[in-house]
Amino acid sequence: MATIQDFKTEKPTWCPGCGDFGVLNAMQKACVNLGIEPENVAVASGIGCSGKMSQHMGGYGLHALHGRSLPNAQAIKLANDKLTVFAAGGDGDGFGIGMGHFIHAMRRNIDITYIVMDNHIYGLTTGQASPTTEVGMKTKTSPKGAVEQPIAPVQLALAQNCGFIAQGFSGNIKQLTSLIEKAIQHKGFSFVNVFSPCVTFNKVNTYDFYKSHLVNLDEDESYDAHDRILAMRRVAEANNIVVGLIYEDPERASFESTLPGFPETPLVEEDLSISEEGYEEILATFR
Amino acid sequence: MATIQDFKTEKPTWCPGCGDFGVLNAMQKACVNLGIEPENVAVASGIGCSGKMSQHMGGYGLHALHGRSLPNAQAIKLANDKLTVFAAGGDGDGFGIGMGHFIHAMRRNIDITYIVMDNHIYGLTTGQASPTTEVGMKTKTSPKGAVEQPIAPVQLALAQNCGFIAQGFSGNIKQLTSLIEKAIQHKGFSFVNVFSPCVTFNKVNTYDFYKSHLVNLDEDESYDAHDRILAMRRVAEANNIVVGLIYEDPERASFESTLPGFPETPLVEEDLSISEEGYEEILATFR
Amino acid sequence: MHEQIGWKVGGKQGEGIDSTGDIYAIALHRMGYYVFSYRHFMSLIKGGHTNYKIRAANRIVRHHGDTTHVLIAFDQTTVDYNWHEMVDGGVVIYDSTSFTATKPDDANVNLCGVPLTEIAKECGNPIMKNMVAIGVSAAINKFNPDDFIPVVQDKFGKKGQAVVDANMDALRRGYAYFNENFNISFPAPPVPERAEGDDHLYVSGNSSVGFGALAGGCRLLAAYPITPATEIMYWVIEHLPKHGGVVLQAEDEIAAVNMAIGANFTGVRAMTSTSGPGFSLMMEALGLAGMSETPLVIVDVQRSGPSTGLPTKTEQSDLNEAIYGTHGEIQRIVLTPKTVEECFLLTAEAFNLAETYQCPVIVLTDLYMGMSYQSIDKFPVAAVEHRRGKLITEQELKDLGVYEYHRYNPEVKDGISPRSIPGQKNGRYVALGNEHNGIGIEVEDLETRTSQVAKRQRKLANFQHFTGVSVDGDSDAPLALIGFGSTWGVLEEAREELEEQGIKVKHIHFSRVFPFPETEFHAAMESVTQGLVVELNTTGQLTELIHKSAGYHGVLEKCLKYDGDPIGLSEIVSAAKKTFKVGVHS
Amino acid sequence: MHEQIGWKVGGKQGEGIDSTGDIYAIALHRMGYYVFSYRHFMSLIKGGHTNYKIRAANRIVRHHGDTTHVLIAFDQTTVDYNWHEMVDGGVVIYDSTSFTATKPDDANVNLCGVPLTEIAKECGNPIMKNMVAIGVSAAINKFNPDDFIPVVQDKFGKKGQAVVDANMDALRRGYAYFNENFNISFPAPPVPERAEGDDHLYVSGNSSVGFGALAGGCRLLAAYPITPATEIMYWVIEHLPKHGGVVLQAEDEIAAVNMAIGANFTGVRAMTSTSGPGFSLMMEALGLAGMSETPLVIVDVQRSGPSTGLPTKTEQSDLNEAIYGTHGEIQRIVLTPKTVEECFLLTAEAFNLAETYQCPVIVLTDLYMGMSYQSIDKFPVAAVEHRRGKLITEQELKDLGVYEYHRYNPEVKDGISPRSIPGQKNGRYVALGNEHNGIGIEVEDLETRTSQVAKRQRKLANFQHFTGVSVDGDSDAPLALIGFGSTWGVLEEAREELEEQGIKVKHIHFSRVFPFPETEFHAAMESVTQGLVVELNTTGQLTELIHKSAGYHGVLEKCLKYDGDPIGLSEIVSAAKKTFKVGVHS
Ligand SMILES: Cc1ncc(C[n+]2csc(CCOP(=O)(O)OP(=O)(O)O)c2C)c(N)n1
Ligand SMILES: Cc1ncc(C[n+]2csc(CCOP(=O)(O)OP(=O)(O)O)c2C)c(N)n1
Ligand code: SF4
Ligand code: SF4
Ligand SMILES: [Mg+2]
Ligand SMILES: [Mg+2]
C-alpha cells in the first residue's frame, strides 16, 4: 500500500502559504486512503502555478498547455481505464482559455476528476484579473477594478448536468480530501472546484475571507445533493461561496459505459496487429 | 425608413425549407420594425450553413471563422457603438468550437445580439453529430446513436446570468421577430437560441417535432421571466423545448457602461493623433 | 476501340449526381476496369453545379483524365461548364424532359436529348432518371445491362426487391431508348487481365489513410469534422471499434490534437485528422508534442486556402505550415504520400516514426487524393510493421529502482531516450512543454537547456527512411519534372507523354519533404540542368524549400496551379514544353 | 575612471531584487547616465535565482554588458552564478548578516561582507537591507547619497515621509559603513552632456511598443496575459483610455486576435500583443485577416521556445512561424525593430502598413528587447504618420449608388481596393475568409479565384518601405555580421570591437524580414565574401530565409545561441574571430 511519501516528489516551488499546497496534500491523501498506487495515477495539468500540480503530485504527469489539461486527461483515461486520472489547473486555465473543454468534458462524461485551484487571479503571470476575479477587484489588468461578472463554475456545472460537483477550500484539507475521494469514486466526470488562496497576488480572497464567509453544505443536514435545481438555488443564494458536495447523480452513465463497442481491455493493452480475417473483412469492403 | 427589401441581398443558398430562411426573415423584420438602417447593421457570423447569415442579411458582414463570431462582434460594437451588431451561427459553431467565447461574452456583457440557429446537427459539413444532437440520434459520426449528453444552451446562459435569454422557432416567425426586437433593445448581451430545422440532415428535430412539443412561455401568463432559478426549473422540466422570453435582467449594466473611461465618442470617430500635451504627459512618465 | 473512357455526370447539388456517379464507377470497377473518379462539388448543400468524372481504363490510372467521351447533363450549366473537355465526336446526353440543351460553340460534339425523367416516370418514379442515364451510358460504352445488377442490388437491396427491379427496369429502358434512337458509341476497352495475386480494390486516399492508421496500430482517433478530412473519421468510426479502438469527436481541433497527445503519452497510438483551418489551430499542441517528445500523428488533408478558402477544392498549400508551424523549434517529420497505396503505408509508418523518434509526424494529403476513388491492385499490407521505438521495460525499471529513471536523459547518443508508460512502476516522469531536466521537472539553467536542445536535435540529425525522393524515367535526363504528394500520378503521365514526344525528362517526386532528403535529391538532380516544379499553390512552397535546403536557384522553374481544380495532364505538358524550350518532334 | 560601470544585484525571487535594481537604475538614469538594465528571472513566483544587471555609461548603450564591477549578493547562489562575469578587481558585497560568502575560484575579486540586514534592522526594518546595499553601491561608485533622494521619494512617498526618511537613513548608513570599512571604488564616469533638443528617457521595448501603438492611432487592444508581452497591456491600459481607446482582456488569444480583426473591420486601428504560445493560437485568424484583406497588427514578444519553453527567457525563434504560419498563402509583413526607438516607430508604422496593404502586419520583438529598460535620447515622435490607405468616401459611395460598390474589385492595378467602413451608406460588403467575388460573396469559379489570388498577390509585389536592411560600418568590408531585431545593439558593439582589432567588418541588420528586402540585401552583400549570421535560435532561421530568398549558400556561417540568456558581446566577438579566420592585431 502506498503512503503519502510515495506521492511526494520534488519540493513544490509555490510561494509559502499558497493554497495549492493544501490541494496537493488532499490529492495525495485521497489517493493513499483509496489504496491507489502512484504509478496508476496520471495528472494532466495546464499552465499556471496550479499547473505545476503534475510535477508535484507523485504519479505520471503531463504538464500540458495552458487550458488544455481536460482533452489530455480524457484521452489518458480512454487509453488506459485502469488509471486514476486527474486534470488539474487554475481558474484562468480552466475557466478562461479552457472554458470550452470544461463544458464539453461535462457532457462527454469520461471518468476523470477535474480539480481547479480557483484563486480568482492569474498567479503565475503575476497578478492579472482572472475569469473568477470579483467585480471591483483591482489587479494589474484592472487597475480601476474589474468590471466583468465572474464565471460561476459551479452553476455552469449544474446547468450542464455534471454528474459530480463539489467545492472545497485549501484551508480545510480534511473535507477536501474526502471530497476528492468521493470524486475519484464517482463513475464519470467529477468536478472539484477549490478555493485555493493566492497569498501573493490576491489580497481579497484570503484564508480569512473564506473562513468568515464559507457556508459548509456538508454540515447542513437539510441539504439534498441530488436535486439539481435546488442546488442551483442554494449556490446562487450563497453567491457561490459554499463548500461541500453540491450535486451528485450516481446514475449518470459514463462515456465509456455507453459508447457502442467500447473495448473491455484497456486500449493500451490491445494488440497492434490485425488478424488475417480482420484484414480480409476490411479488404472486402473495398471490392 | 428602410424596408425589408433593403435588407435583402443575393438569393440565399440554403436548401429549400431550411429553417435559416425563417431566422433571416425575422432578423430583417426586427430591424425594419425598429427603424434600423441596413448600413448601421453589422453581422459577424461563423462557418456553417447558418454562418452564411452575414452574406444573406443586408448590412455589413464579417463572415469569419468557425466558432469565432462572438469575439468579432463584440469588438465591432466597441469600435462603433452606433451600430446594431449581431453575431450569428450554428450549434456546432457556437456551442462546440465556440463554447468558450459564448460563456465569456455573457459575462462581459457587451451590447450585441447573438443568434444561434440550433438545428442539432452539423449542416454544412453534411450531417455529423453536433453538441446539441440528442442522445441516441444517428448521424454520420454517430452511426450507432449519439452518446454524449447535449449542451443545454439556455441553462448555461441562465447559470452564467446572461442578461437576456430567449428561445425561438423558425416555424414561428412572428414570435421570433418580436424576440429579436426585444433582444436588440436590451442594453447588454442578448442571446436568442432558435430551433431552426435542418430539413436535409436532421430527420428527428423537424418542424413537426417542434410544433407538437414546444411549450410557449410567452403564452403562459404565470411565467415570470425575471426569476433566474425559476426559469432554470421551468426550462429543465420542459427538457429545454420551450420558446419565448426566458429571462431578462434589465438592470444588468453593460460592459460599455461600466468600463472606467469608456469613451463617449465611438472609437471609430476618434482622432488618431495625440495632442502636444498628450505627448508631453506620456514622455514625462519615461523620465 | 479505346484504351480508356472518360464519362461524366453533372447537375445541381442535391440532385443525386453523386449516387449516379458512384453506381457507374463501382459497376465499372467491379467489371474489372481500373477506375479513377473525381467529384467536383461546392460548399453548399443544395444547388450549385456539381459533377462526377469517371475515367476507366485497362491499365492502372492515377488521375481522372483531361477528356470526356460521354457527358450526362441534367442542366445547361453542366453542358457549358464541361463542354471544353469533350473529345472530338463525344456525346452529351441531356435530359430532354426538363430542358433543351444548346451548344456553347460549334465543336464536333453530339448533343443527344433523352427524356430521362419521362422514362423514369414510366418506371414509377422520376427520381430514377439517374438509372435511365446509367442505362444510356451503358449503351454508349457497350456494356451489358446485366453487369449492373450486383451494384443496383447492393445499393437498393435494403429497400426491397421491388425497388431493385424498378431501378434495373429504368436502366434497361434507358439502354434500349438510346440504342433505338442513336447510333453513337464509345465502347469500353476489353477488361484487363488481373495479375496473379493481385486484388482489385476501389479506394480513396481518405479510406486508405484510415486503413493505414488501423493497420499501423492506431487505436484512438480524436477529430473534429472538416471537409475534406471527415471521411477519415467515418472510415475509422466504422472499423476501429472492431479492433479495440475508440473514436472521439472532439469539441474542436485543439481538443482533438491534445487528446491524441494524451493517448500517445499513455502508450496508445493515436492520431488526429483535419484540414487547413483545423491544422492551424493545432500549432500550439504541435509544439507540445515536439518539446515533450510525445509521439503524435496528424493527418492534414489539404484544401484550397487560405482561411476558409475553397473548402471543397484541392490545393497543396499547407507545406510551409507543416514544416515551419509552431513557435520555437521542434523536431518533426512531414510525409507526403504520392499514391493511395502510400496513403495507407505512410500513415501506418507515421506511427513507427512518431514512436521511434518521439516526435510529431505530419501526413499531408489533399482533397484530390483524399476524396477521389480509384482502383488499385492491392494494399501493401505485408509492408506494414510495428516498430515501437525505445520503451523501457518493467524489468529495467525494477533494476533502476525508485526515482532513478530519467525519461529525458540528455546523454543518450542518438538523442532518443526510452519512454515509460503510465502504469509502469518506477517509471514516473512528467511530460511537459517547459524546458526540463531528465525526469521532466522545469528547470532553467543554461546547461540543462543546451543539453536538452542538443538531445532533441540529435534525433533527426542523420535521419534515414525509405520515404524521400523517387525518381522515374531516364536517370540521365537533363530535364526534370518535380513534385510532391498527390500529383505523382498525373506527373507520371506527363513524363510518359513528354518522352513519347521525344523530350528526355525524369520525374523526381517527394514522398517526404522534411527532414529534407538532401542527399537523395542532389543525387536525383545530378544530371539535371533544368527542373520544372509542379505545385498546387500560389508561391511555390516546394520550390522555396528546395532553394533553402539545396540551392538550385536559377535551375528551377515553377508550374503553379491554385484555382481549386486538380491539375490536368495537358496543363503540365504544355508548361513543360514552354519551360524546357526543346525542339519537339511532331 | 571608467567609461562605464557594471552593477548587479542578485538573490531569491520575491526578495525585493527588482525594486533594488529599479531604484539604482532610475537614480543613475536621472543623474544623466545612459543606463541599460536586464532582469534575469524564473517562471515561478518565489524562490529561484533572480538578478538585475545595470550598465551605466557616458554614451548610449544598447546592451547590458558582459562584465560586472559591483555585485550585491543576497545568497551564495548569486555569488556562484555571477562570479564569472566579475571584472578583475571587482567587488562582491554580500550580506554578512545572513551568510558568509565563499569564492568559487581564485579570481581576483574582492569579497566584502557587509551586515546589510543588521544595518537595516538598526534603521527599523530588515526589509531595508536593499537600501543599505544601494548605499554601499553609491559609495563604491562614488555618488552623492543625496542624488538618491528624488527616487526614494518617488518610490516611498505615498507611504509617508517617515518611510522615506528611514530608507534614506538605511542608504546613508550603508554608504558610511562601506567607506569606513573598505577602500575600494569604481567611480562612475562623469555624467555625459545632453545634446541640444535631446530628452533623456528610460524606456523598455514593451513600453515603446505600447507608446508606438497609441501614437500610431491604435484605439483598441485585445490581449491575453502572457510573459513577456503582458507589460504592453499594462502600458496600454494605463494610457489608451485617456485617448479614447479601449482595452479588452480576452478569454484567450484566439478571442483576442479575432477581436482585433473585428475592430479593424469596423475602421478602428486595433492590435493584439502576445508571445509564442499565444501567437501559435492565432494562426487561423492570421489567415482570415489575409484572405479578407482586413488590416491587423500582431505584436509577438518572442520568448524561449518551443511550447511553454523557458517563459522568462529570451529567443528569436518565431521568425519561421511569423513568415510561414497559417495554412494556405496570405500576404503579410513582418517587422523586426532593432532598437526601442524602432519598437515605437515600427509599431506605429505597422498600422499604416496594415491599412495601406490591407493585410496583417506582425511586429516581432523579444523578451530581451521587451523587458529591458534603457536610456534613450528621444522617441522619433515627429516621424509618426497616419496613412490610412485606400478608404472609399461617402461621396464616392453616393455616386456609385446601391449595390455598386465592389470592396474586392479584382481589377485594381496595385491589388489594393478601397475599403468601406460599417455605417457608410451604399458601402455594404462582406469581409470573409472564403474565396469571394467583388462584394464578398462566396463563389468558387476558376476565374474569380484566380483573379482574386492575383489581386492579393499584386499588393506586395513591389513592396517598398523604409524598413528593410541597415548597413553600419565600412561599406567595402569583405566580412559581415548579420542579424535581425533586438541584437542590433550588441552587434554594433561587436563590430566596433572587431574594427578596433583591425578586422574590416560591416554590420547588416534586418528591421524587416518579410517581404524579404532582396535588392537591399544583395547591395549590402556586394563586397562581402563571408558573413556571420548571429541569431538567438537553434536552427538559424534567418540564415535559412536568406538562403531561400537570396542564395549565399556557402557564404554564411551561423552563430546561434539558445540557452535563454541574451547573447554577450564577447560571444559574438569570439565567434566572429573564429569564423572570419583573419590575422588579428594584438
Ligand atoms: C496560450 C497561452 N497563453 C498564455 C499563457 C501565459 N499564462 C501562463 S499561466 C497563465 C494564467 C495562470 O492563471 P491560472 O490559470 O488562474 O493559474 P494560477 O497561476 O493562478 O494557479 C497564463 C495567462 C500561456 N502559458 N499560454
Ligand atoms: C476550424 C474549423 N473546423 C472545422 C470546420 C468545418 N466546418 C464548417 S461548418 C462546420 C459545422 C457546421 O455546423 P453548425 O455550426 O451547427 O452550422 P450549420 O451548418 O448546422 O448551420 C464545420 C465543422 C471549419 N470550417 N473550421
Ligand atoms: S503566486 Fe499565488 S498561486 Fe502562485 S504560488 Fe504564489 S501564492 Fe500560489
Ligand atoms: S443542410 Fe440543413 S442547415 Fe444546411 S441549408 Fe440545408 S437544410 Fe439548412
Ligand atoms: Mg488562478
Ligand atoms: Mg447546426
CSV table of C-alpha atoms in Angstrom, one decimal, chain B residues 19-20 22-24 26-27 89 95 113-120 153-154 164-183 190-198 205-207 209-211 213-218 235 240-247:
chain,number,residue,atom,x,y,z
B,19,GLY,CA,-35.1,26.9,-41.0
B,20,ASP,CA,-32.5,29.5,-41.5
B,22,GLY,CA,-37.1,32.0,-41.1
B,23,VAL,CA,-34.4,33.3,-39.0
B,24,LEU,CA,-33.1,35.6,-41.7
B,26,ALA,CA,-37.2,37.5,-38.6
B,27,MET,CA,-33.9,39.4,-38.3
B,89,GLY,CA,-24.0,31.0,-36.3
B,95,PHE,CA,-21.7,25.5,-28.7
B,113,THR,CA,-27.3,40.2,-30.0
B,114,TYR,CA,-26.3,36.6,-30.5
B,115,ILE,CA,-28.5,34.4,-32.7
B,116,VAL,CA,-27.8,30.7,-32.8
B,117,MET,CA,-29.5,28.6,-35.5
B,118,ASP,CA,-29.7,25.4,-33.4
B,119,ASN,CA,-30.5,22.5,-35.8
B,120,HIS,CA,-28.9,19.9,-33.6
B,153,PRO,CA,-27.5,26.4,-24.1
B,154,VAL,CA,-30.3,28.1,-22.3
B,164,PHE,CA,-31.3,38.5,-21.9
B,165,ILE,CA,-32.2,34.9,-22.9
B,166,ALA,CA,-34.9,33.9,-25.4
B,167,GLN,CA,-35.6,30.9,-27.5
B,168,GLY,CA,-37.5,30.9,-30.8
B,169,PHE,CA,-38.5,28.7,-33.6
B,170,SER,CA,-38.1,29.2,-37.3
B,171,GLY,CA,-41.6,28.0,-37.7
B,172,ASN,CA,-43.0,31.0,-35.8
B,173,ILE,CA,-41.5,34.0,-37.4
B,174,LYS,CA,-43.9,36.4,-35.7
B,175,GLN,CA,-42.7,35.4,-32.3
B,176,LEU,CA,-39.1,35.2,-33.3
B,177,THR,CA,-39.3,38.7,-34.8
B,178,SER,CA,-40.6,40.0,-31.6
B,179,LEU,CA,-37.9,38.2,-29.5
B,180,ILE,CA,-35.2,39.5,-31.7
B,181,GLU,CA,-36.6,43.1,-31.4
B,182,LYS,CA,-36.5,42.8,-27.7
B,183,ALA,CA,-33.0,41.3,-27.8
B,190,SER,CA,-28.7,39.2,-25.6
B,191,PHE,CA,-28.9,35.6,-26.6
B,192,VAL,CA,-31.6,34.1,-28.9
B,193,ASN,CA,-31.4,30.4,-29.5
B,194,VAL,CA,-33.5,29.4,-32.4
B,195,PHE,CA,-34.8,25.9,-33.2
B,196,SER,CA,-34.1,26.1,-36.9
B,197,PRO,CA,-34.7,22.7,-38.6
B,198,CYS,CA,-32.2,21.3,-41.0
B,205,ASN,CA,-35.9,17.6,-34.9
B,206,THR,CA,-38.3,18.6,-37.7
B,207,TYR,CA,-40.9,21.4,-37.9
B,209,PHE,CA,-41.5,17.7,-34.0
B,210,TYR,CA,-41.3,21.3,-32.7
B,211,LYS,CA,-44.9,22.0,-33.5
B,213,HIS,CA,-43.6,19.5,-28.5
B,214,LEU,CA,-42.8,23.2,-28.0
B,215,VAL,CA,-44.0,24.9,-24.8
B,216,ASN,CA,-44.6,28.6,-25.4
B,217,LEU,CA,-43.7,30.6,-22.3
B,218,ASP,CA,-44.8,33.8,-23.9
B,235,VAL,CA,-36.6,25.0,-18.8
B,240,ASN,CA,-35.3,22.7,-23.0
B,241,ILE,CA,-38.1,22.5,-25.6
B,242,VAL,CA,-39.6,25.9,-24.7
B,243,VAL,CA,-39.9,29.1,-26.7
B,244,GLY,CA,-40.4,32.7,-25.6
B,245,LEU,CA,-38.6,35.2,-23.5
B,246,ILE,CA,-37.0,33.1,-20.9
B,247,TYR,CA,-35.1,35.6,-18.8
